[in-house]
C-alpha cells in the first residue's frame, strides 16, 4: 500500500487512512466459467448494506461480485454507492436513442424505464439534457509494454485513470512478451499488474513476438482457459518482432481454428529497416526521420498483404492503428469484396497530423513518434473520420503508450531509438465527437458504435459491455455534447509532459462517468480506486465475426478432379541438377519446430521441391486402378475413380 | 547508331538478297501510318519514300497496300530453359523459328542462374546456346536468384560490359529463387544506380508454399491444385508489394506475366499515382483462361501449368486486352517455355513438380490482332506499340528496333489482316505436343517476315538459318524509363530539421534490456544463408536499428556545432539552428 498514489480525494482522509493495509493485495476471485455475467446478472449477489449508503467510496465487490470480501473491514464502508439511479437522460445505444431512467445495482444495470420502483436512499444522478451512453472501450492500449527496457510513463494506474476521466470505462491492453519468452508467463505478469493497478475493467490482447511451433499450446490455453481471443502479429520491427509471411499464414490458420481474431501491426519492416539505414546515412537523426522512413505506402502495402494472407487462411483480420488514407482505402476496398476485416483508427490519426515531426522543438517532435507514424498529410484526420462515419472503419482506440521527454530523449541522436507511442486514451471520445459528430458526419448512435459497441461485439464482450440494457455492466457515461474544452498537457490526467493534441478545442465531454456501478467522475472530480479493475475474459468465436467465417469454411472445400492415372511416358529427371539447399525433400505435414536458435526462415519447409526422387512417385498415392496394358506414349483418360 | 553492338562473327552473311524493295506498303508505326516504298540494304532500312532510286536487280515485293510493321519483339521467352535436368523442348533454334513464323523478329530471353552459381557464367552459357542456335536477333534478361555482395558486382559487370539492362527478381519459389523484401529493396537500389530495369515475378511465395502443402494434404495432386494453390490475390499482393518497394527505392519496375484482373488493376492504379511501372500480359493470359486445369485429360490440364497461373475467371482475357488497349498495360510477351507431356508427367502425382510454362511466342501477334484490333479495342498503331515499340523503348532498343525509319534494322512484317487460321498443335512450329490455344480461330497473320533484311517467311514457307541471330546489347538508362526516375532522384533529397541539440534530461537505458538472441538477427534470410555455402548473405548489410544501449557515446555530438552553455534544466528547447 505504501507505493500507492494518493488520489485527489475530497472526502474524509480518515477513511483513507483506516483502509491502509486492508485491501491491498486483493484476493481475486477468479470466476470459473468465463463470461457468465448476463445469466447471473439478475441475482442479487451482494450483501445488503443499505445502512452504509450515501458515502460513495471504494472498494467494489471483488471478482464478479460473488461474496463480500472478508477482510474489508466495516470501517472502510464498503459497497456503498452500489445503487444509483440516473434520471432524465437520453439513453443512446448504437441502434437507437430514447429517454429513460436507469437503475443500477451491484455494478449491473437492473432496470431501464420510466417511473422505476427503486429502494429508498438511492443516489440519484441527474442527467437532464445530457446523453447517457455506454462507457467507451479502448481496444488498443500499451500501458505496460516496455521499450528499450523502459516502462511507459503512464502505467495501468495512470492510464486507466485517464481513460475514466475521458469517458472510457474499459480498456484492452496489449501483452508484449519478450521475443522467445513464454506467452503465458507474460500474460500472468500483465494480469498481476492489471489486477493490482487498473482502475477500470480491462482485458488483454496477446502479441506474438516470435513464432515457433511450441506456441500453439500456449495459444490454445490462452484462448480456452485465459479469456484471450485476439492475437497481434507484427509485420514490422525487423529482427525483433517481425513475422514472415509463412509464419503469418500459419498463425492465421491457428487463430482461425481457435476462433480468435488476428490483429496485425501493419508495416513492411523490411523496407523500414532499409530506409532507416539510408536516412541515418544521410545524417537525418531527428524525429522527422521517423516519418520519412515509415512512408505511407509501407503501411498500405502491409495492410494489403495481411488481407491477402487472411483471405487465404480464412481468418478474421483486425488492423490496428490505421494511420493513413491509403491504408484505410485498402481496408474499405477489401470489405467491399467481402473480406472479414476491421480497421481501427486511433485518437492520434483522427485528431492530429504528422507535420509536427518537423517541429524545431525536439521534445515536441519526439512526442509524436509512433508506428505507423502520424501521417504528415493534414487531410488525413478528416478522411479517416469520414471513413469511420460511413462504416468502412469500425472501431476507435488510442494506441496509448506514453513516454516522458527524458525517455524519448534516449533517441535524441538517433530517431530509431526514440520509444514509440503517443497519448490519446483520455481524449479519444472527445476527439471522435468533435471530428465526427459535431461536424455532422455521424450521429450519436454511430458515435456509440465506434467508441464502444463495435469493439464489444468484435471482441465478444457484447452485450455485457457496449450497451445500455438490463443485465449489462453499469459502465455508463453521461455525456454533455455542448461543453467545450481545450485539450492541454496542463489539464490532462496523464503524467507525460506533452499532449499531442495541445490546444485543440473539442466539443463534448463526460459529465459523470460510472464504472462498475460506481461514480468515478463527477463535478470534474476523479475518484478512482487503484486495483478495482476486473479482468474481463473474452470467449472465442465471437458471433459478430465468426458467423461468416464458419459459413465460408464450409463452402471453401477445394475439390480435386477425378482422373484416371496418367500412364504415358514420364521423363527421367536427373536428381539434383539444381543443387538446392537442404530444405526441399522433407515436405513436412506440419511446420517443424524451431531449432534452438534456429534460423527463423528454414522452419517452414518449402512445399516446392526440386530434388528429383521421382522413383517413389510411382508408388501411387491413390492406389486405385492401374491400366493393365498402357497404350504406349499416348496420354489418355481412363478410369474415373 | 547503326552498327552498334554487332557482335563479331555475326557479320558474315553478305549475300545478294541483302537488298530488298517493298513497294506500295502502308507503313505502320506506333504513331502514324503512311503509304511509302521502302528500300533496305545490309540489314538496314536505307530509304523510305516514293519513287525511290534503287540499284537494279533488287528483289521487289509488291505489298499492294498491305500493312508493313516493325517486327514483333517478344520480351519474355525461356527457350532451352533447364529445369531439374530437363530442358524445355523448344531450344533457341526451334523457339526463334516459331517466333519468326508468327511475325516476331526479336526475342529477349531470361538467363536463370542456379542459386549459388555466377551470373556471368550463366550469362555466357546462354550466350553460347543462343549464338549457335538463334535464328533471329535476341537479347538477354538476367534473373537474380539469390542475393549477396558478389551478385552486385556481377550485375555491374553485366550492365557495363555485357549489354544487359534488366534483371528479374522472384517473389515466389520459396527456398529456391525467392528473395525477401529487404533483399528486393537492396536489389532495386542497385538496379536503379546501374540504370537498369527491375523485373519482378510477382507471387507471394510464402503463401503459395503454405497453400501447396495444404492442398496436397487434402489429397489434391492434379494440375487443378496448381491454380488452387496460387489464387489471384497472391499475385495481386505481390504486385502491390513490389510497387511499394520500387516506389521507395525510386526504381523503375516491370511486372512480368500479368495473369489476373486484380494484378492488372494494381498496376493501373499505381501508374495513376505516378509510379514508373510497366505490366506485361502474355499470350496465354490474353488468349485463354485457366478453366482447363480441371480438364479430365491430365496431359491437357498439365500443359496449362505456368506461374502465375492462368486465371480460371473466363473474363480475364477480355479484361486484360482492354487494359492493354487503353495503355494501362504496355508490353506483351509470351513467356514461351514449353515442356512435353512426358516431362510434365514428372509431376503426375504431385502438381508442384510439374515443370511450368506455356507456349505463345508464335501465336502472340495474331492473337493480339484478333483480340484487340479486330474487336476494335485498339488500332493498328497501338498494335505496333504493344507488340514492338513499347518494348523497344523500355529496354533501350529504340529506334534500332520497334520502328520503321531510315537507319533502323530491317526487321519487318508484312501483315495480312484478313487471313484466318486455326491454331493447332499439328500446324505450329513448336516441338510441344500440346498447344494451349488449340482450336482457336484467329484473324490476322504475317504474310512476309523479314529479319535482318532477309526474307524469312514468304508464301507460307519458312527459311531460317540456325545461328544467324545476333546478340543485341542494351545500354542502361533507357530514356523512356529513366527520364522520370532521374528527375525524381534530384527532387527526392531528404533534409533533416536543423535543431539545437536536445539538452534536457535523458533517461538511462539499462544495458541490454532486451537480450536479442543471435538468432533474431539472422531472421531475414536464413534459408539462403544455410543454403548458399555459408555465405553470410544478410549480415553484410548491418542493420541500422540497434538496441544495445550504449547511449553514453551518444553524447559525443554527431554534429559538434554549438552547445548551450547553461542549459535550462529539464526543458526541451529551441536553441541555435545549426
CSV table of N, CA, C and O in Angstrom, one decimal, chain A residues 125-133 164-167 429 476-483 485 508-514 519-526:
chain,number,residue,atom,x,y,z
A,125,UNK,N,-28.5,10.4,-9.9
A,125,UNK,CA,-27.7,11.2,-10.8
A,125,UNK,C,-28.6,11.9,-11.8
A,125,UNK,O,-29.4,11.2,-12.4
A,126,UNK,N,-28.4,13.2,-11.9
A,126,UNK,CA,-29.2,13.9,-12.7
A,126,UNK,C,-28.6,14.0,-14.1
A,126,UNK,O,-27.5,14.5,-14.3
A,127,UNK,N,-29.3,13.6,-15.1
A,127,UNK,CA,-28.8,13.6,-16.5
A,127,UNK,C,-29.6,14.4,-17.4
A,127,UNK,O,-29.5,14.2,-18.6
A,128,UNK,N,-30.4,15.3,-16.9
A,128,UNK,CA,-31.3,16.1,-17.7
A,128,UNK,C,-30.5,16.8,-18.8
A,128,UNK,O,-29.5,17.5,-18.4
A,129,UNK,N,-30.9,16.7,-20.0
A,129,UNK,CA,-30.2,17.5,-21.0
A,129,UNK,C,-28.9,16.8,-21.5
A,129,UNK,O,-28.3,17.3,-22.4
A,130,UNK,N,-28.6,15.7,-20.9
A,130,UNK,CA,-27.3,15.1,-21.4
A,130,UNK,C,-27.7,13.7,-22.0
A,130,UNK,O,-28.8,13.2,-22.0
A,131,UNK,N,-26.7,13.1,-22.6
A,131,UNK,CA,-26.8,11.8,-23.1
A,131,UNK,C,-26.2,10.8,-22.2
A,131,UNK,O,-25.2,11.0,-21.6
A,132,UNK,N,-26.9,9.6,-22.2
A,132,UNK,CA,-26.4,8.6,-21.3
A,132,UNK,C,-25.9,7.5,-22.3
A,132,UNK,O,-26.7,6.9,-23.0
A,133,UNK,N,-24.6,7.3,-22.3
A,133,UNK,CA,-24.0,6.4,-23.3
A,133,UNK,C,-23.3,5.3,-22.6
A,133,UNK,O,-22.8,5.4,-21.5
A,164,UNK,N,-10.8,6.8,-17.6
A,164,UNK,CA,-12.0,7.1,-16.9
A,164,UNK,C,-12.3,8.6,-17.0
A,164,UNK,O,-13.5,9.0,-17.2
A,165,UNK,N,-11.3,9.4,-16.9
A,165,UNK,CA,-11.5,10.8,-17.0
A,165,UNK,C,-12.1,11.2,-18.3
A,165,UNK,O,-12.8,12.2,-18.4
A,166,UNK,N,-11.8,10.4,-19.3
A,166,UNK,CA,-12.2,10.8,-20.7
A,166,UNK,C,-13.5,10.1,-21.1
A,166,UNK,O,-14.0,10.2,-22.2
A,167,UNK,N,-14.0,9.2,-20.2
A,167,UNK,CA,-15.3,8.5,-20.5
A,167,UNK,C,-15.1,7.1,-21.1
A,167,UNK,O,-16.0,6.5,-21.6
A,429,UNK,N,-12.8,9.9,-26.9
A,429,UNK,CA,-14.2,10.2,-27.1
A,429,UNK,C,-14.5,11.6,-27.5
A,429,UNK,O,-15.2,11.9,-28.5
A,476,UNK,N,-21.2,3.4,-17.6
A,476,UNK,CA,-22.0,4.4,-18.2
A,476,UNK,C,-21.4,5.8,-18.2
A,476,UNK,O,-20.7,6.1,-17.2
A,477,UNK,N,-21.6,6.5,-19.2
A,477,UNK,CA,-21.0,7.8,-19.3
A,477,UNK,C,-22.2,8.8,-19.5
A,477,UNK,O,-23.0,8.5,-20.4
A,478,UNK,N,-22.2,9.8,-18.8
A,478,UNK,CA,-23.2,10.9,-19.0
A,478,UNK,C,-22.5,12.0,-19.8
A,478,UNK,O,-21.5,12.5,-19.3
A,479,UNK,N,-22.9,12.2,-21.0
A,479,UNK,CA,-22.1,13.0,-21.9
A,479,UNK,C,-22.8,14.3,-22.2
A,479,UNK,O,-24.0,14.3,-22.5
A,480,UNK,N,-22.0,15.3,-22.1
A,480,UNK,CA,-22.6,16.6,-22.4
A,480,UNK,C,-22.0,17.1,-23.7
A,480,UNK,O,-20.8,17.4,-23.8
A,481,UNK,N,-22.9,17.1,-24.7
A,481,UNK,CA,-22.4,17.4,-26.1
A,481,UNK,C,-22.1,18.8,-26.3
A,481,UNK,O,-21.5,19.2,-27.3
A,482,UNK,N,-22.5,19.6,-25.3
A,482,UNK,CA,-22.3,21.1,-25.6
A,482,UNK,C,-21.1,21.7,-24.9
A,482,UNK,O,-20.6,22.7,-25.3
A,483,UNK,N,-20.5,21.0,-24.0
A,483,UNK,CA,-19.4,21.5,-23.3
A,483,UNK,C,-18.2,21.7,-24.2
A,483,UNK,O,-17.9,20.8,-25.0
A,485,UNK,N,-14.0,22.2,-24.4
A,485,UNK,CA,-12.8,22.3,-23.6
A,485,UNK,C,-11.6,22.5,-24.6
A,485,UNK,O,-11.7,22.3,-25.7
A,508,UNK,N,-18.0,18.5,-26.4
A,508,UNK,CA,-18.4,17.2,-25.9
A,508,UNK,C,-17.5,16.8,-24.8
A,508,UNK,O,-16.2,16.8,-24.9
A,509,UNK,N,-18.0,16.4,-23.7
A,509,UNK,CA,-17.2,16.0,-22.5
A,509,UNK,C,-18.0,15.1,-21.6
A,509,UNK,O,-19.3,15.3,-21.5
A,510,UNK,N,-17.4,14.2,-20.9
A,510,UNK,CA,-18.2,13.4,-19.9
A,510,UNK,C,-18.4,14.3,-18.7
A,510,UNK,O,-17.6,15.0,-18.2
A,511,UNK,N,-19.7,14.2,-18.2
A,511,UNK,CA,-20.0,14.9,-17.0
A,511,UNK,C,-19.9,14.0,-15.8
A,511,UNK,O,-19.3,14.3,-14.8
A,512,UNK,N,-20.5,12.8,-16.0
A,512,UNK,CA,-20.4,11.8,-15.0
A,512,UNK,C,-19.9,10.5,-15.6
A,512,UNK,O,-20.3,10.2,-16.7
A,513,UNK,N,-19.0,9.8,-15.0
A,513,UNK,CA,-18.6,8.5,-15.5
A,513,UNK,C,-18.8,7.5,-14.4
A,513,UNK,O,-18.4,7.7,-13.3
A,514,UNK,N,-19.5,6.5,-14.8
A,514,UNK,CA,-19.8,5.4,-13.9
A,514,UNK,C,-19.1,4.1,-14.3
A,514,UNK,O,-19.3,3.7,-15.5
A,519,UNK,N,-19.6,5.8,-9.2
A,519,UNK,CA,-19.3,7.1,-9.9
A,519,UNK,C,-17.8,7.3,-9.7
A,519,UNK,O,-17.3,7.4,-8.6
A,520,UNK,N,-17.1,7.5,-10.8
A,520,UNK,CA,-15.7,7.8,-10.7
A,520,UNK,C,-15.4,9.2,-11.2
A,520,UNK,O,-14.3,9.7,-10.8
A,521,UNK,N,-16.3,9.8,-11.9
A,521,UNK,CA,-16.1,11.2,-12.3
A,521,UNK,C,-17.4,11.9,-12.1
A,521,UNK,O,-18.4,11.5,-12.6
A,522,UNK,N,-17.3,13.0,-11.3
A,522,UNK,CA,-18.5,13.8,-11.1
A,522,UNK,C,-18.0,15.2,-10.7
A,522,UNK,O,-17.0,15.3,-10.0
A,523,UNK,N,-18.7,16.1,-11.2
A,523,UNK,CA,-18.3,17.5,-10.9
A,523,UNK,C,-16.8,17.8,-11.2
A,523,UNK,O,-16.2,18.5,-10.5
A,524,UNK,N,-16.4,17.2,-12.2
A,524,UNK,CA,-15.0,17.4,-12.6
A,524,UNK,C,-14.0,16.7,-11.7
A,524,UNK,O,-12.8,16.9,-11.8
A,525,UNK,N,-14.4,16.0,-10.7
A,525,UNK,CA,-13.5,15.3,-9.8
A,525,UNK,C,-13.4,13.8,-10.1
A,525,UNK,O,-14.4,13.2,-10.3
A,526,UNK,N,-12.2,13.4,-10.1
A,526,UNK,CA,-12.0,12.0,-10.4
A,526,UNK,C,-11.8,11.2,-9.1
A,526,UNK,O,-11.0,11.6,-8.3
